[in-house]
Amino acid sequence: MNYVSTRNKDLRMTPAQAIVKGLAPDGGLMTPGVIPRLPANAMETMKDMSYRQRVVYILNSYLEGFSSSELNNYASAAYGGERFSDPDVAPVMQIDGTTYCMELWHGPTCAFKDMALQMLPHLLSASLGKSDEKKSACILVATSGDTGKAALEGFRDVDRTRILVFYPKDGVSEIQELQMVTQEGGNVGVCSVVGNFDDAQSGVKALFSDKRLADELAQRGWFLSSANSINWGRVLPQIVYYASAYCDLLRAGAVGKGQAVNFCVPTGNFGNILAGYYAKLMGVPIKKLICASNSNNVLTDFINSGVYDRNRPLHNTISPSMDILISSNLERLLFELSGRDDKLVADYMAQLSENGTYRVEPALRDRIQKQFYAGYTDEDQTKAAIAEMWKEHSYLIDPHTAVAFHVLEQYRAETGDDTPTVVVSTASAFKFCDSVLDALGVRAPKKGLAALDQLSDITGVEVPAPLARLKDRQVRFNAVVEKKDMEIPVQAFLA
Ligand SMILES: *Cc1c(COP(=O)(O)O)cnc(C)c1O
């Protein structure tokens, strides 16, 4: 199977090329030429498989040129051994008669980005060998916290790759900073940038577009690459857990053969929920995909009105991984639901970049609404959802997951739909101790690492091991650079 650009179907690549390039040269997103359909008995077949076997089963149909035994090795490296604290990798918990919660935060960084960033490096490293790329990849990341750490963990000690992460000196939490500066691995680097996330991000963008730097690094055998969520290698591993959750419900007898379920997903860049839509296209019985936003509700407005408009202020919320105004992966959904109309998608994206807004035609808006429901929460509702979940079910959730639970309540009140629904939980509550302690009504919250123990003492829930271990870790990185000097650490790193 070939991959095509969402802005020009004649632009084709092999799976390996699509993963190495990340983005199409026309700015479009590389997307499978066709979405494969699972055989009719696939859910029955996968039901008794381990998570790793399910990974191989799903990925096989997307990655021509990769053998099952290769994929099996990558799945073992990504999800096996000690990497995930839960043997089921993405376990599904029952909350009440029709509500379930899939926990995607048992990986090394305690957030859902591990699900993809544990797998992507192996796919990328293998893809370098399968395409005619002779150089090795240096991944540059600008992070507001979560992605940087997840990428460091994923790429550490992976062949033919190095990874250098820039974070804003004043823009990440103490725990997030400690997670990064204590990172282990022989091919990793971490550097803070004076300023905020925008400074770090625009600095990295400038490095990517610096032709002279690219030529110089090429002579030394390196090219710069990114690990961001528009790379197909990040979307693909996420399809697996939607199928996996369904199989778990089937195995537990919670749903009958072919009975549909909903998924409710806390959404930022639209990568996670898009994978759910692909799972549906493949044949996983899914009825509605519920798109949950925080007060940055650009997607709620879009799905409800057909108008995408990024011309609005960005709010800093207690669910910071969803503080986004441009949801890049939406482009792939428009491509699918417009009947793969590449010209139309290119036109919408041109309008977005020129004016920050576009309006989709009514027929397309209706098709989107048939598949998706959208809602959002404000900060008080998010905190109330954390408190209520703890009080009613003794179940501890983080602010991103809380957004989803609250929007699910809105959906049910509005539609009366009692279809079994899986809420997708994207982070451990311990990653956001301050907000969670506040939501639980703790008057004198502790700071930094002490807050981990405080939350654990109050709830009786154990601190996840990767966070508990931070106390004993050595700080390995302490460089700080000005934005204008960000090339210096890159040069030193690849010298
Ligand atoms: C990245 C992230 C999200 C948003 O996921 P998208 O794929 O960008 O929609 C939600 N919650 C957490 C904790 C995240 O890290």
Short mmCIF file of C-alpha atoms and ligand atoms in Angstrom, two decimals:
data_model
loop_
_atom_site.label_atom_id
_atom_site.label_comp_id
_atom_site.label_asym_id
_atom_site.label_seq_id
_atom_site.Cartn_x
_atom_site.Cartn_y
_atom_site.Cartn_z
CA MET A 1 0.00 0.00 0.00
CA ASN A 2 1.20 3.50 -0.82
CA TYR A 3 0.68 6.66 1.19
CA VAL A 4 -0.68 9.85 -0.39
CA SER A 5 -0.66 13.51 0.56
CA THR A 6 -3.96 14.90 1.83
CA ARG A 7 -3.38 17.86 -0.51
CA ASN A 8 -2.44 15.88 -3.60
CA LYS A 9 -3.27 12.23 -4.11
CA ASP A 10 -0.75 11.95 -6.95
CA LEU A 11 2.02 12.53 -4.46
CA ARG A 12 2.83 8.99 -3.34
CA MET A 13 5.31 7.41 -0.94
CA THR A 14 6.03 3.97 0.49
CA PRO A 15 5.19 3.50 4.18
CA ALA A 16 8.90 3.81 5.05
CA GLN A 17 9.26 7.06 3.10
CA ALA A 18 6.12 8.49 4.70
CA ILE A 19 7.51 7.79 8.16
CA VAL A 20 11.00 9.15 7.36
CA LYS A 21 9.65 12.34 5.75
CA GLY A 22 6.93 13.03 8.32
CA LEU A 23 5.26 15.64 6.12
CA ALA A 24 4.51 15.76 2.38
CA PRO A 25 6.57 18.30 0.40
CA ASP A 26 3.33 20.18 -0.41
CA GLY A 27 2.61 20.63 3.31
CA GLY A 28 -0.06 17.89 3.32
CA LEU A 29 -0.15 14.93 5.68
CA MET A 30 0.86 11.49 4.42
CA THR A 31 -2.11 9.16 4.74
CA PRO A 32 -2.74 5.52 3.68
CA GLY A 33 -3.85 5.20 0.05
CA VAL A 34 -6.76 3.12 1.32
CA ILE A 35 -7.83 2.34 4.88
CA PRO A 36 -7.63 -1.45 5.22
CA ARG A 37 -10.74 -3.33 6.39
CA LEU A 38 -10.38 -5.94 9.10
CA PRO A 39 -11.77 -9.41 8.31
CA ALA A 40 -15.29 -10.02 9.66
CA ASN A 41 -14.10 -12.16 12.57
CA ALA A 42 -11.18 -9.90 13.52
CA MET A 43 -12.50 -8.87 16.94
CA GLU A 44 -13.10 -12.52 17.83
CA THR A 45 -9.61 -13.37 16.62
CA MET A 46 -7.93 -10.55 18.53
CA LYS A 47 -9.97 -11.07 21.67
CA ASP A 48 -7.61 -13.57 23.21
CA MET A 49 -4.40 -11.93 22.02
CA SER A 50 -1.94 -9.98 24.16
CA TYR A 51 -1.62 -6.25 23.50
CA ARG A 52 1.61 -6.86 21.62
CA GLN A 53 -0.04 -9.40 19.34
CA ARG A 54 -2.84 -6.95 18.67
CA VAL A 55 -0.22 -4.37 17.65
CA VAL A 56 1.24 -6.73 15.06
CA TYR A 57 -2.22 -7.73 13.81
CA ILE A 58 -3.29 -4.12 13.16
CA LEU A 59 0.03 -2.68 11.96
CA ASN A 60 0.58 -5.49 9.47
CA SER A 61 -2.15 -4.19 7.19
CA TYR A 62 -0.62 -0.69 7.02
CA LEU A 63 3.08 -1.37 6.61
CA GLU A 64 3.93 -3.12 3.38
CA GLY A 65 7.62 -3.90 3.44
CA PHE A 66 7.71 -4.67 7.17
CA SER A 67 7.55 -8.35 8.16
CA SER A 68 5.43 -9.68 11.03
CA SER A 69 8.53 -10.78 12.89
CA GLU A 70 10.02 -7.29 12.62
CA LEU A 71 6.81 -5.74 13.88
CA ASN A 72 6.74 -8.28 16.67
CA ASN A 73 10.24 -7.22 17.73
CA TYR A 74 9.30 -3.54 17.75
CA ALA A 75 6.10 -4.21 19.68
CA SER A 76 8.07 -6.16 22.27
CA ALA A 77 10.66 -3.40 22.60
CA ALA A 78 7.94 -0.74 22.82
CA TYR A 79 5.36 -2.33 25.09
CA GLY A 80 7.10 -5.31 26.66
CA GLY A 81 9.35 -5.94 29.63
CA GLU A 82 9.33 -3.24 32.25
CA ARG A 83 8.30 -0.42 29.95
CA PHE A 84 4.65 -0.49 30.89
CA SER A 85 3.69 -1.03 34.50
CA ASP A 86 0.46 -2.82 33.55
CA PRO A 87 0.78 -6.12 31.66
CA ASP A 88 -2.35 -5.24 29.66
CA VAL A 89 -0.60 -2.01 28.48
CA ALA A 90 -3.93 -0.19 27.94
CA PRO A 91 -6.25 -1.66 30.59
CA VAL A 92 -9.99 -0.90 30.58
CA MET A 93 -11.64 -0.20 33.94
CA GLN A 94 -15.38 -0.32 34.58
CA ILE A 95 -16.79 2.82 36.23
CA ASP A 96 -20.53 2.02 36.21
CA GLY A 97 -23.05 -0.03 34.22
CA THR A 98 -22.33 1.66 30.87
CA THR A 99 -19.13 3.63 31.50
CA TYR A 100 -15.59 2.39 31.10
CA CYS A 101 -12.22 4.06 31.26
CA MET A 102 -9.20 3.03 29.18
CA GLU A 103 -5.98 3.99 30.96
CA LEU A 104 -3.28 5.02 28.50
CA TRP A 105 -0.76 6.18 31.08
CA HIS A 106 1.03 3.08 32.30
CA GLY A 107 4.10 3.83 30.16
CA PRO A 108 7.43 5.34 31.21
CA THR A 109 6.24 8.96 31.29
CA CYS A 110 2.73 8.35 32.72
CA ALA A 111 0.86 9.95 29.80
CA PHE A 112 -0.73 8.67 26.61
CA LYS A 113 1.99 10.01 24.28
CA ASP A 114 4.01 6.96 25.30
CA MET A 115 1.56 4.75 23.39
CA ALA A 116 2.85 6.18 20.10
CA LEU A 117 6.28 7.47 21.07
CA GLN A 118 7.42 4.08 22.32
CA MET A 119 6.69 2.64 18.86
CA LEU A 120 7.57 5.47 16.45
CA PRO A 121 11.35 5.34 17.02
CA HIS A 122 11.51 1.68 16.01
CA LEU A 123 9.37 2.33 12.94
CA LEU A 124 11.55 5.31 12.03
CA SER A 125 14.83 3.53 12.58
CA ALA A 126 13.66 0.59 10.42
CA SER A 127 12.26 2.97 7.81
CA LEU A 128 15.69 4.59 7.36
CA GLY A 129 16.98 1.17 6.31
CA LYS A 130 14.01 0.47 4.02
CA SER A 131 14.05 3.79 2.19
CA ASP A 132 17.29 4.88 0.55
CA GLU A 133 18.12 7.29 3.36
CA LYS A 134 21.81 6.91 4.17
CA LYS A 135 21.97 9.53 6.90
CA SER A 136 20.90 9.10 10.51
CA ALA A 137 18.09 11.08 12.13
CA CYS A 138 18.52 13.72 14.79
CA ILE A 139 15.12 14.41 16.31
CA LEU A 140 14.66 18.00 17.49
CA VAL A 141 11.75 18.64 19.82
CA ALA A 142 10.39 21.83 21.34
CA THR A 143 8.17 20.85 24.24
CA SER A 144 5.80 22.42 26.70
CA GLY A 145 6.36 19.40 28.92
CA ASP A 146 4.85 16.04 28.06
CA THR A 147 5.96 15.39 24.51
CA GLY A 148 9.64 16.05 25.20
CA LYS A 149 9.89 13.47 27.93
CA ALA A 150 7.88 10.88 26.01
CA ALA A 151 10.07 11.39 22.93
CA LEU A 152 13.26 11.10 25.03
CA GLU A 153 12.07 7.80 26.51
CA GLY A 154 11.00 6.49 23.12
CA PHE A 155 14.17 7.34 21.22
CA ARG A 156 16.71 6.55 23.93
CA ASP A 157 19.32 4.16 22.57
CA VAL A 158 17.42 3.48 19.33
CA ASP A 159 19.77 2.81 16.38
CA ARG A 160 20.53 5.56 13.87
CA THR A 161 18.78 8.20 15.95
CA ARG A 162 19.66 10.91 18.41
CA ILE A 163 17.26 13.22 20.18
CA LEU A 164 17.71 16.75 21.45
CA VAL A 165 14.89 18.38 23.41
CA PHE A 166 14.45 22.10 24.06
CA TYR A 167 12.11 23.25 26.80
CA PRO A 168 11.23 26.77 27.97
CA LYS A 169 13.05 27.61 31.18
CA ASP A 170 9.94 29.14 32.69
CA GLY A 171 7.29 27.10 30.99
CA VAL A 172 7.28 23.61 32.50
CA SER A 173 6.46 22.26 35.95
CA GLU A 174 9.15 21.23 38.39
CA ILE A 175 8.26 17.57 37.93
CA GLN A 176 8.31 17.86 34.15
CA GLU A 177 11.73 19.53 34.26
CA LEU A 178 13.13 16.84 36.57
CA GLN A 179 11.74 14.13 34.29
CA MET A 180 13.70 15.60 31.38
CA VAL A 181 16.98 16.66 32.93
CA THR A 182 17.47 13.24 34.55
CA GLN A 183 16.84 11.37 31.28
CA GLU A 184 19.06 8.33 30.74
CA GLY A 185 20.40 7.03 27.43
CA GLY A 186 23.49 7.46 25.27
CA ASN A 187 21.87 9.35 22.39
CA VAL A 188 19.87 11.97 24.25
CA GLY A 189 20.32 15.67 25.00
CA VAL A 190 18.21 18.23 26.86
CA CYS A 191 18.60 22.01 26.91
CA SER A 192 16.46 24.79 28.30
CA VAL A 193 15.73 28.00 26.42
CA VAL A 194 15.33 31.42 28.01
CA GLY A 195 11.70 32.39 27.45
CA ASN A 196 8.37 30.65 26.94
CA PHE A 197 7.16 27.76 24.78
CA ASP A 198 6.72 29.97 21.73
CA ASP A 199 10.38 30.98 21.96
CA ALA A 200 11.50 27.35 22.11
CA GLN A 201 9.15 26.36 19.31
CA SER A 202 10.01 29.17 16.93
CA GLY A 203 13.70 28.54 17.66
CA VAL A 204 13.34 24.89 16.63
CA LYS A 205 11.37 25.88 13.53
CA ALA A 206 14.19 28.23 12.54
CA LEU A 207 16.70 25.39 12.89
CA PHE A 208 14.55 23.16 10.66
CA SER A 209 14.39 25.74 7.90
CA ASP A 210 18.10 26.63 8.00
CA LYS A 211 19.46 25.32 4.70
CA ARG A 212 23.09 26.00 5.59
CA LEU A 213 22.78 24.03 8.81
CA ALA A 214 21.08 21.16 6.96
CA ASP A 215 23.92 20.99 4.40
CA GLU A 216 26.56 21.08 7.09
CA LEU A 217 24.90 18.32 9.10
CA ALA A 218 24.34 16.23 5.96
CA GLN A 219 28.09 16.18 5.38
CA ARG A 220 28.46 14.68 8.82
CA GLY A 221 25.79 12.08 8.06
CA TRP A 222 22.81 13.62 9.86
CA PHE A 223 19.43 15.06 8.96
CA LEU A 224 17.05 16.84 11.29
CA SER A 225 13.67 15.25 11.87
CA SER A 226 10.69 15.82 14.11
CA ALA A 227 8.56 13.45 16.14
CA ASN A 228 5.39 15.49 16.13
CA SER A 229 1.92 14.09 15.95
CA ILE A 230 1.35 14.63 12.25
CA ASN A 231 3.85 11.87 11.46
CA TRP A 232 1.88 8.79 10.38
CA GLY A 233 4.17 6.73 12.61
CA ARG A 234 2.54 8.43 15.59
CA VAL A 235 -1.08 8.04 14.50
CA LEU A 236 -0.81 4.37 13.53
CA PRO A 237 0.11 2.84 16.92
CA GLN A 238 -2.86 4.69 18.43
CA ILE A 239 -5.38 2.81 16.27
CA VAL A 240 -4.45 -0.37 18.14
CA TYR A 241 -5.80 0.62 21.53
CA TYR A 242 -9.28 1.38 20.19
CA ALA A 243 -9.50 -2.13 18.77
CA SER A 244 -7.89 -3.47 21.94
CA ALA A 245 -10.44 -1.80 24.24
CA TYR A 246 -13.27 -3.24 22.18
CA CYS A 247 -11.75 -6.73 22.35
CA ASP A 248 -11.40 -6.43 26.13
CA LEU A 249 -15.08 -5.48 26.47
CA LEU A 250 -16.03 -8.38 24.22
CA ARG A 251 -13.92 -10.80 26.23
CA ALA A 252 -15.44 -9.56 29.48
CA GLY A 253 -18.94 -10.04 28.07
CA ALA A 254 -19.66 -6.32 28.48
CA VAL A 255 -20.71 -6.10 24.82
CA GLY A 256 -22.08 -8.73 22.46
CA LYS A 257 -20.53 -9.58 19.09
CA GLY A 258 -20.84 -6.57 16.80
CA GLN A 259 -22.49 -4.36 19.45
CA ALA A 260 -21.26 -0.78 19.03
CA VAL A 261 -19.62 1.38 21.71
CA ASN A 262 -18.78 5.09 21.96
CA PHE A 263 -15.40 6.53 22.79
CA CYS A 264 -15.00 9.88 24.54
CA VAL A 265 -11.59 11.46 23.98
CA PRO A 266 -9.90 14.51 25.55
CA THR A 267 -8.65 16.24 22.42
CA GLY A 268 -5.97 18.75 21.46
CA ASN A 269 -4.22 18.15 18.17
CA PHE A 270 -6.91 15.63 17.08
CA GLY A 271 -4.37 12.79 16.79
CA ASN A 272 -5.85 10.51 19.42
CA ILE A 273 -9.49 10.73 18.36
CA LEU A 274 -8.53 10.52 14.68
CA ALA A 275 -7.01 7.10 15.39
CA GLY A 276 -10.41 6.13 16.81
CA TYR A 277 -12.04 7.16 13.56
CA TYR A 278 -9.60 5.03 11.57
CA ALA A 279 -10.40 2.12 13.90
CA LYS A 280 -14.05 2.62 13.03
CA LEU A 281 -13.30 2.71 9.30
CA MET A 282 -11.37 -0.54 9.70
CA GLY A 283 -14.46 -2.17 11.15
CA VAL A 284 -14.23 -1.79 14.95
CA PRO A 285 -17.88 -1.38 16.04
CA ILE A 286 -17.91 2.27 17.11
CA LYS A 287 -21.01 4.45 17.13
CA LYS A 288 -20.04 7.98 18.21
CA LEU A 289 -16.66 9.54 18.82
CA ILE A 290 -17.09 12.21 21.46
CA CYS A 291 -14.59 15.04 21.12
CA ALA A 292 -13.94 16.71 24.48
CA SER A 293 -12.17 20.08 24.68
CA ASN A 294 -11.26 22.49 27.46
CA SER A 295 -12.00 26.21 27.18
CA ASN A 296 -9.86 26.29 24.04
CA ASN A 297 -13.00 25.09 22.30
CA VAL A 298 -12.10 25.65 18.67
CA LEU A 299 -13.00 22.02 17.81
CA THR A 300 -16.34 22.18 19.61
CA ASP A 301 -17.29 25.21 17.55
CA PHE A 302 -16.03 23.59 14.37
CA ILE A 303 -17.91 20.34 14.78
CA ASN A 304 -21.09 22.14 15.78
CA SER A 305 -21.02 24.87 13.12
CA GLY A 306 -18.71 23.80 10.31
CA VAL A 307 -16.58 26.91 10.81
CA TYR A 308 -13.00 26.52 11.97
CA ASP A 309 -11.73 29.77 13.44
CA ARG A 310 -8.43 30.03 15.23
CA ASN A 311 -8.74 33.81 15.65
CA ARG A 312 -9.30 33.78 19.39
CA PRO A 313 -7.14 34.05 22.50
CA LEU A 314 -5.34 30.97 23.79
CA HIS A 315 -6.30 30.15 27.39
CA ASN A 316 -3.85 28.52 29.78
CA THR A 317 -5.84 25.79 31.51
CA ILE A 318 -5.25 23.01 34.03
CA SER A 319 -5.37 20.57 31.10
CA PRO A 320 -2.37 22.16 29.31
CA SER A 321 -1.79 19.38 26.77
CA MET A 322 -5.05 20.46 25.13
CA ASP A 323 -4.23 24.18 25.01
CA ILE A 324 -4.11 24.26 21.23
CA LEU A 325 -5.71 26.45 18.56
CA ILE A 326 -4.64 24.55 15.46
CA SER A 327 -5.54 20.87 15.53
CA SER A 328 -3.26 19.67 12.75
CA ASN A 329 -4.62 16.16 12.41
CA LEU A 330 -8.08 17.43 11.58
CA GLU A 331 -6.76 17.69 8.03
CA ARG A 332 -6.77 13.90 7.75
CA LEU A 333 -10.41 13.75 8.86
CA LEU A 334 -11.43 16.34 6.26
CA PHE A 335 -9.64 14.28 3.63
CA GLU A 336 -11.54 11.11 4.58
CA LEU A 337 -14.98 12.66 5.05
CA SER A 338 -14.82 14.75 1.88
CA GLY A 339 -14.40 11.53 -0.08
CA ARG A 340 -10.66 12.16 -0.32
CA ASP A 341 -11.12 15.45 -2.14
CA ASP A 342 -7.48 16.64 -2.07
CA LYS A 343 -8.23 19.93 -3.88
CA LEU A 344 -10.88 20.86 -1.33
CA VAL A 345 -8.59 20.03 1.59
CA ALA A 346 -5.74 22.05 0.08
CA ASP A 347 -8.15 24.96 -0.34
CA TYR A 348 -9.35 24.83 3.31
CA MET A 349 -5.78 24.63 4.57
CA ALA A 350 -4.73 27.60 2.42
CA GLN A 351 -7.60 29.62 3.92
CA LEU A 352 -6.56 28.53 7.41
CA SER A 353 -3.01 29.70 6.90
CA GLU A 354 -4.07 32.96 5.24
CA ASN A 355 -7.01 34.03 7.39
CA GLY A 356 -6.97 31.61 10.30
CA THR A 357 -10.42 30.36 9.36
CA TYR A 358 -12.45 28.29 6.87
CA ARG A 359 -16.01 27.04 6.55
CA VAL A 360 -16.69 23.52 5.28
CA GLU A 361 -19.61 22.86 2.98
CA PRO A 362 -22.85 21.81 4.72
CA ALA A 363 -22.77 18.23 3.41
CA LEU A 364 -19.31 17.74 4.89
CA ARG A 365 -20.37 19.33 8.18
CA ASP A 366 -23.30 16.89 8.36
CA ARG A 367 -21.02 13.92 7.75
CA ILE A 368 -18.72 15.10 10.54
CA GLN A 369 -21.67 15.47 12.93
CA LYS A 370 -22.87 11.98 12.11
CA GLN A 371 -19.56 10.54 13.38
CA PHE A 372 -18.65 13.04 16.10
CA TYR A 373 -20.23 14.82 19.01
CA ALA A 374 -18.33 17.76 20.51
CA GLY A 375 -18.43 19.56 23.83
CA TYR A 376 -16.15 21.48 26.18
CA THR A 377 -15.71 22.28 29.86
CA ASP A 378 -14.51 25.28 31.80
CA GLU A 379 -12.00 25.05 34.64
CA ASP A 380 -14.57 24.73 37.43
CA GLN A 381 -16.38 21.92 35.65
CA THR A 382 -13.08 20.12 35.16
CA LYS A 383 -12.22 20.33 38.84
CA ALA A 384 -15.74 19.31 39.83
CA ALA A 385 -15.44 16.24 37.62
CA ILE A 386 -12.22 15.20 39.40
CA ALA A 387 -13.85 15.65 42.81
CA GLU A 388 -17.02 13.84 41.82
CA MET A 389 -15.21 10.87 40.31
CA TRP A 390 -13.19 10.51 43.48
CA LYS A 391 -16.21 10.88 45.76
CA GLU A 392 -18.58 8.61 43.82
CA HIS A 393 -16.21 5.95 42.54
CA SER A 394 -12.94 6.34 44.47
CA TYR A 395 -11.34 6.66 41.07
CA LEU A 396 -8.55 9.19 40.65
CA ILE A 397 -8.43 11.05 37.32
CA ASP A 398 -6.24 13.80 35.90
CA PRO A 399 -7.64 17.09 34.51
CA HIS A 400 -7.53 15.94 30.84
CA THR A 401 -9.51 12.83 31.63
CA ALA A 402 -11.88 14.93 33.75
CA VAL A 403 -12.68 17.09 30.73
CA ALA A 404 -13.75 13.93 28.90
CA PHE A 405 -15.91 12.63 31.75
CA HIS A 406 -17.71 15.93 31.98
CA VAL A 407 -18.35 16.16 28.26
CA LEU A 408 -19.67 12.58 28.32
CA GLU A 409 -22.20 13.70 30.91
CA GLN A 410 -23.27 16.56 28.61
CA TYR A 411 -23.60 14.14 25.71
CA ARG A 412 -25.77 11.75 27.66
CA ALA A 413 -27.98 14.51 29.04
CA GLU A 414 -28.46 15.94 25.55
CA THR A 415 -29.00 12.75 23.58
CA GLY A 416 -30.19 10.14 26.08
CA ASP A 417 -27.82 7.70 24.38
CA ASP A 418 -27.07 4.81 26.75
CA THR A 419 -24.58 3.04 24.49
CA PRO A 420 -21.63 1.64 26.49
CA THR A 421 -18.93 4.29 26.37
CA VAL A 422 -15.19 4.15 26.91
CA VAL A 423 -13.60 7.33 28.23
CA VAL A 424 -9.99 7.59 27.10
CA SER A 425 -7.78 8.52 30.05
CA THR A 426 -4.66 10.28 28.82
CA ALA A 427 -2.56 10.98 31.91
CA SER A 428 -1.93 9.83 35.45
CA ALA A 429 -3.36 12.20 38.04
CA PHE A 430 0.13 12.32 39.59
CA LYS A 431 1.43 14.24 36.57
CA PHE A 432 -0.85 17.11 37.54
CA CYS A 433 -0.69 16.96 41.33
CA ASP A 434 -1.28 20.69 41.95
CA SER A 435 -4.56 20.81 40.07
CA VAL A 436 -5.76 17.48 41.38
CA LEU A 437 -4.98 18.38 45.01
CA ASP A 438 -6.79 21.65 44.48
CA ALA A 439 -9.80 19.88 42.95
CA LEU A 440 -9.93 17.50 45.92
CA GLY A 441 -10.13 20.50 48.23
CA VAL A 442 -6.67 20.23 49.82
CA ARG A 443 -6.01 23.53 51.57
CA ALA A 444 -2.21 23.42 51.90
CA PRO A 445 -0.94 21.67 48.79
CA LYS A 446 2.76 20.80 48.77
CA LYS A 447 5.05 21.80 45.91
CA GLY A 448 7.13 19.73 43.50
CA LEU A 449 7.96 16.14 44.39
CA ALA A 450 6.42 16.46 47.87
CA ALA A 451 3.03 16.83 46.21
CA LEU A 452 3.34 13.28 44.83
CA ASP A 453 3.46 11.81 48.33
CA GLN A 454 0.76 14.13 49.53
CA LEU A 455 -1.66 13.01 46.83
CA SER A 456 -0.76 9.41 47.54
CA ASP A 457 -1.29 9.82 51.29
CA ILE A 458 -4.70 11.42 50.83
CA THR A 459 -6.01 8.91 48.30
CA GLY A 460 -4.15 5.74 49.18
CA VAL A 461 -3.23 5.43 45.49
CA GLU A 462 0.41 4.55 44.86
CA VAL A 463 2.68 7.06 43.11
CA PRO A 464 3.52 5.60 39.65
CA ALA A 465 7.03 4.13 39.79
CA PRO A 466 8.60 6.37 37.10
CA LEU A 467 7.57 9.47 39.07
CA ALA A 468 8.47 8.00 42.47
CA ARG A 469 11.98 7.22 41.16
CA LEU A 470 12.66 10.87 40.26
CA LYS A 471 13.91 11.53 43.80
CA ASP A 472 16.90 9.26 43.28
CA ARG A 473 17.83 10.36 39.78
CA GLN A 474 20.97 12.34 38.94
CA VAL A 475 20.58 15.57 37.01
CA ARG A 476 22.45 15.01 33.74
CA PHE A 477 21.60 18.19 31.82
CA ASN A 478 21.71 21.81 32.93
CA ALA A 479 22.52 23.87 29.84
CA VAL A 480 20.51 27.05 29.26
CA VAL A 481 20.65 28.94 25.95
CA GLU A 482 19.23 32.14 24.55
CA LYS A 483 16.81 31.57 21.70
CA LYS A 484 19.22 33.11 19.18
CA ASP A 485 21.93 30.62 20.21
CA MET A 486 20.00 27.38 19.81
CA GLU A 487 22.26 26.20 16.99
CA ILE A 488 25.18 25.89 19.42
CA PRO A 489 23.86 22.87 21.33
CA VAL A 490 22.82 21.23 18.04
CA GLN A 491 26.35 21.61 16.67
CA ALA A 492 27.88 20.31 19.87
CA PHE A 493 25.44 17.39 20.02
CA LEU A 494 26.25 16.23 16.48
CA ALA A 495 29.96 17.08 16.49
C1 LIG B 1 -1.34 15.29 23.98
C2 LIG B 1 -2.38 15.07 25.03
C3 LIG B 1 -3.75 15.18 24.75
C4 LIG B 1 -4.28 15.58 23.38
O1 LIG B 1 -4.12 14.57 22.42
P1 LIG B 1 -4.22 14.93 20.85
O2 LIG B 1 -3.80 13.70 20.15
O3 LIG B 1 -3.27 16.07 20.65
O4 LIG B 1 -5.62 15.30 20.59
C5 LIG B 1 -4.65 14.94 25.78
N1 LIG B 1 -4.22 14.63 27.03
C6 LIG B 1 -2.91 14.53 27.33
C7 LIG B 1 -2.52 14.21 28.73
C8 LIG B 1 -1.94 14.73 26.35
O5 LIG B 1 -0.64 14.64 26.66
#
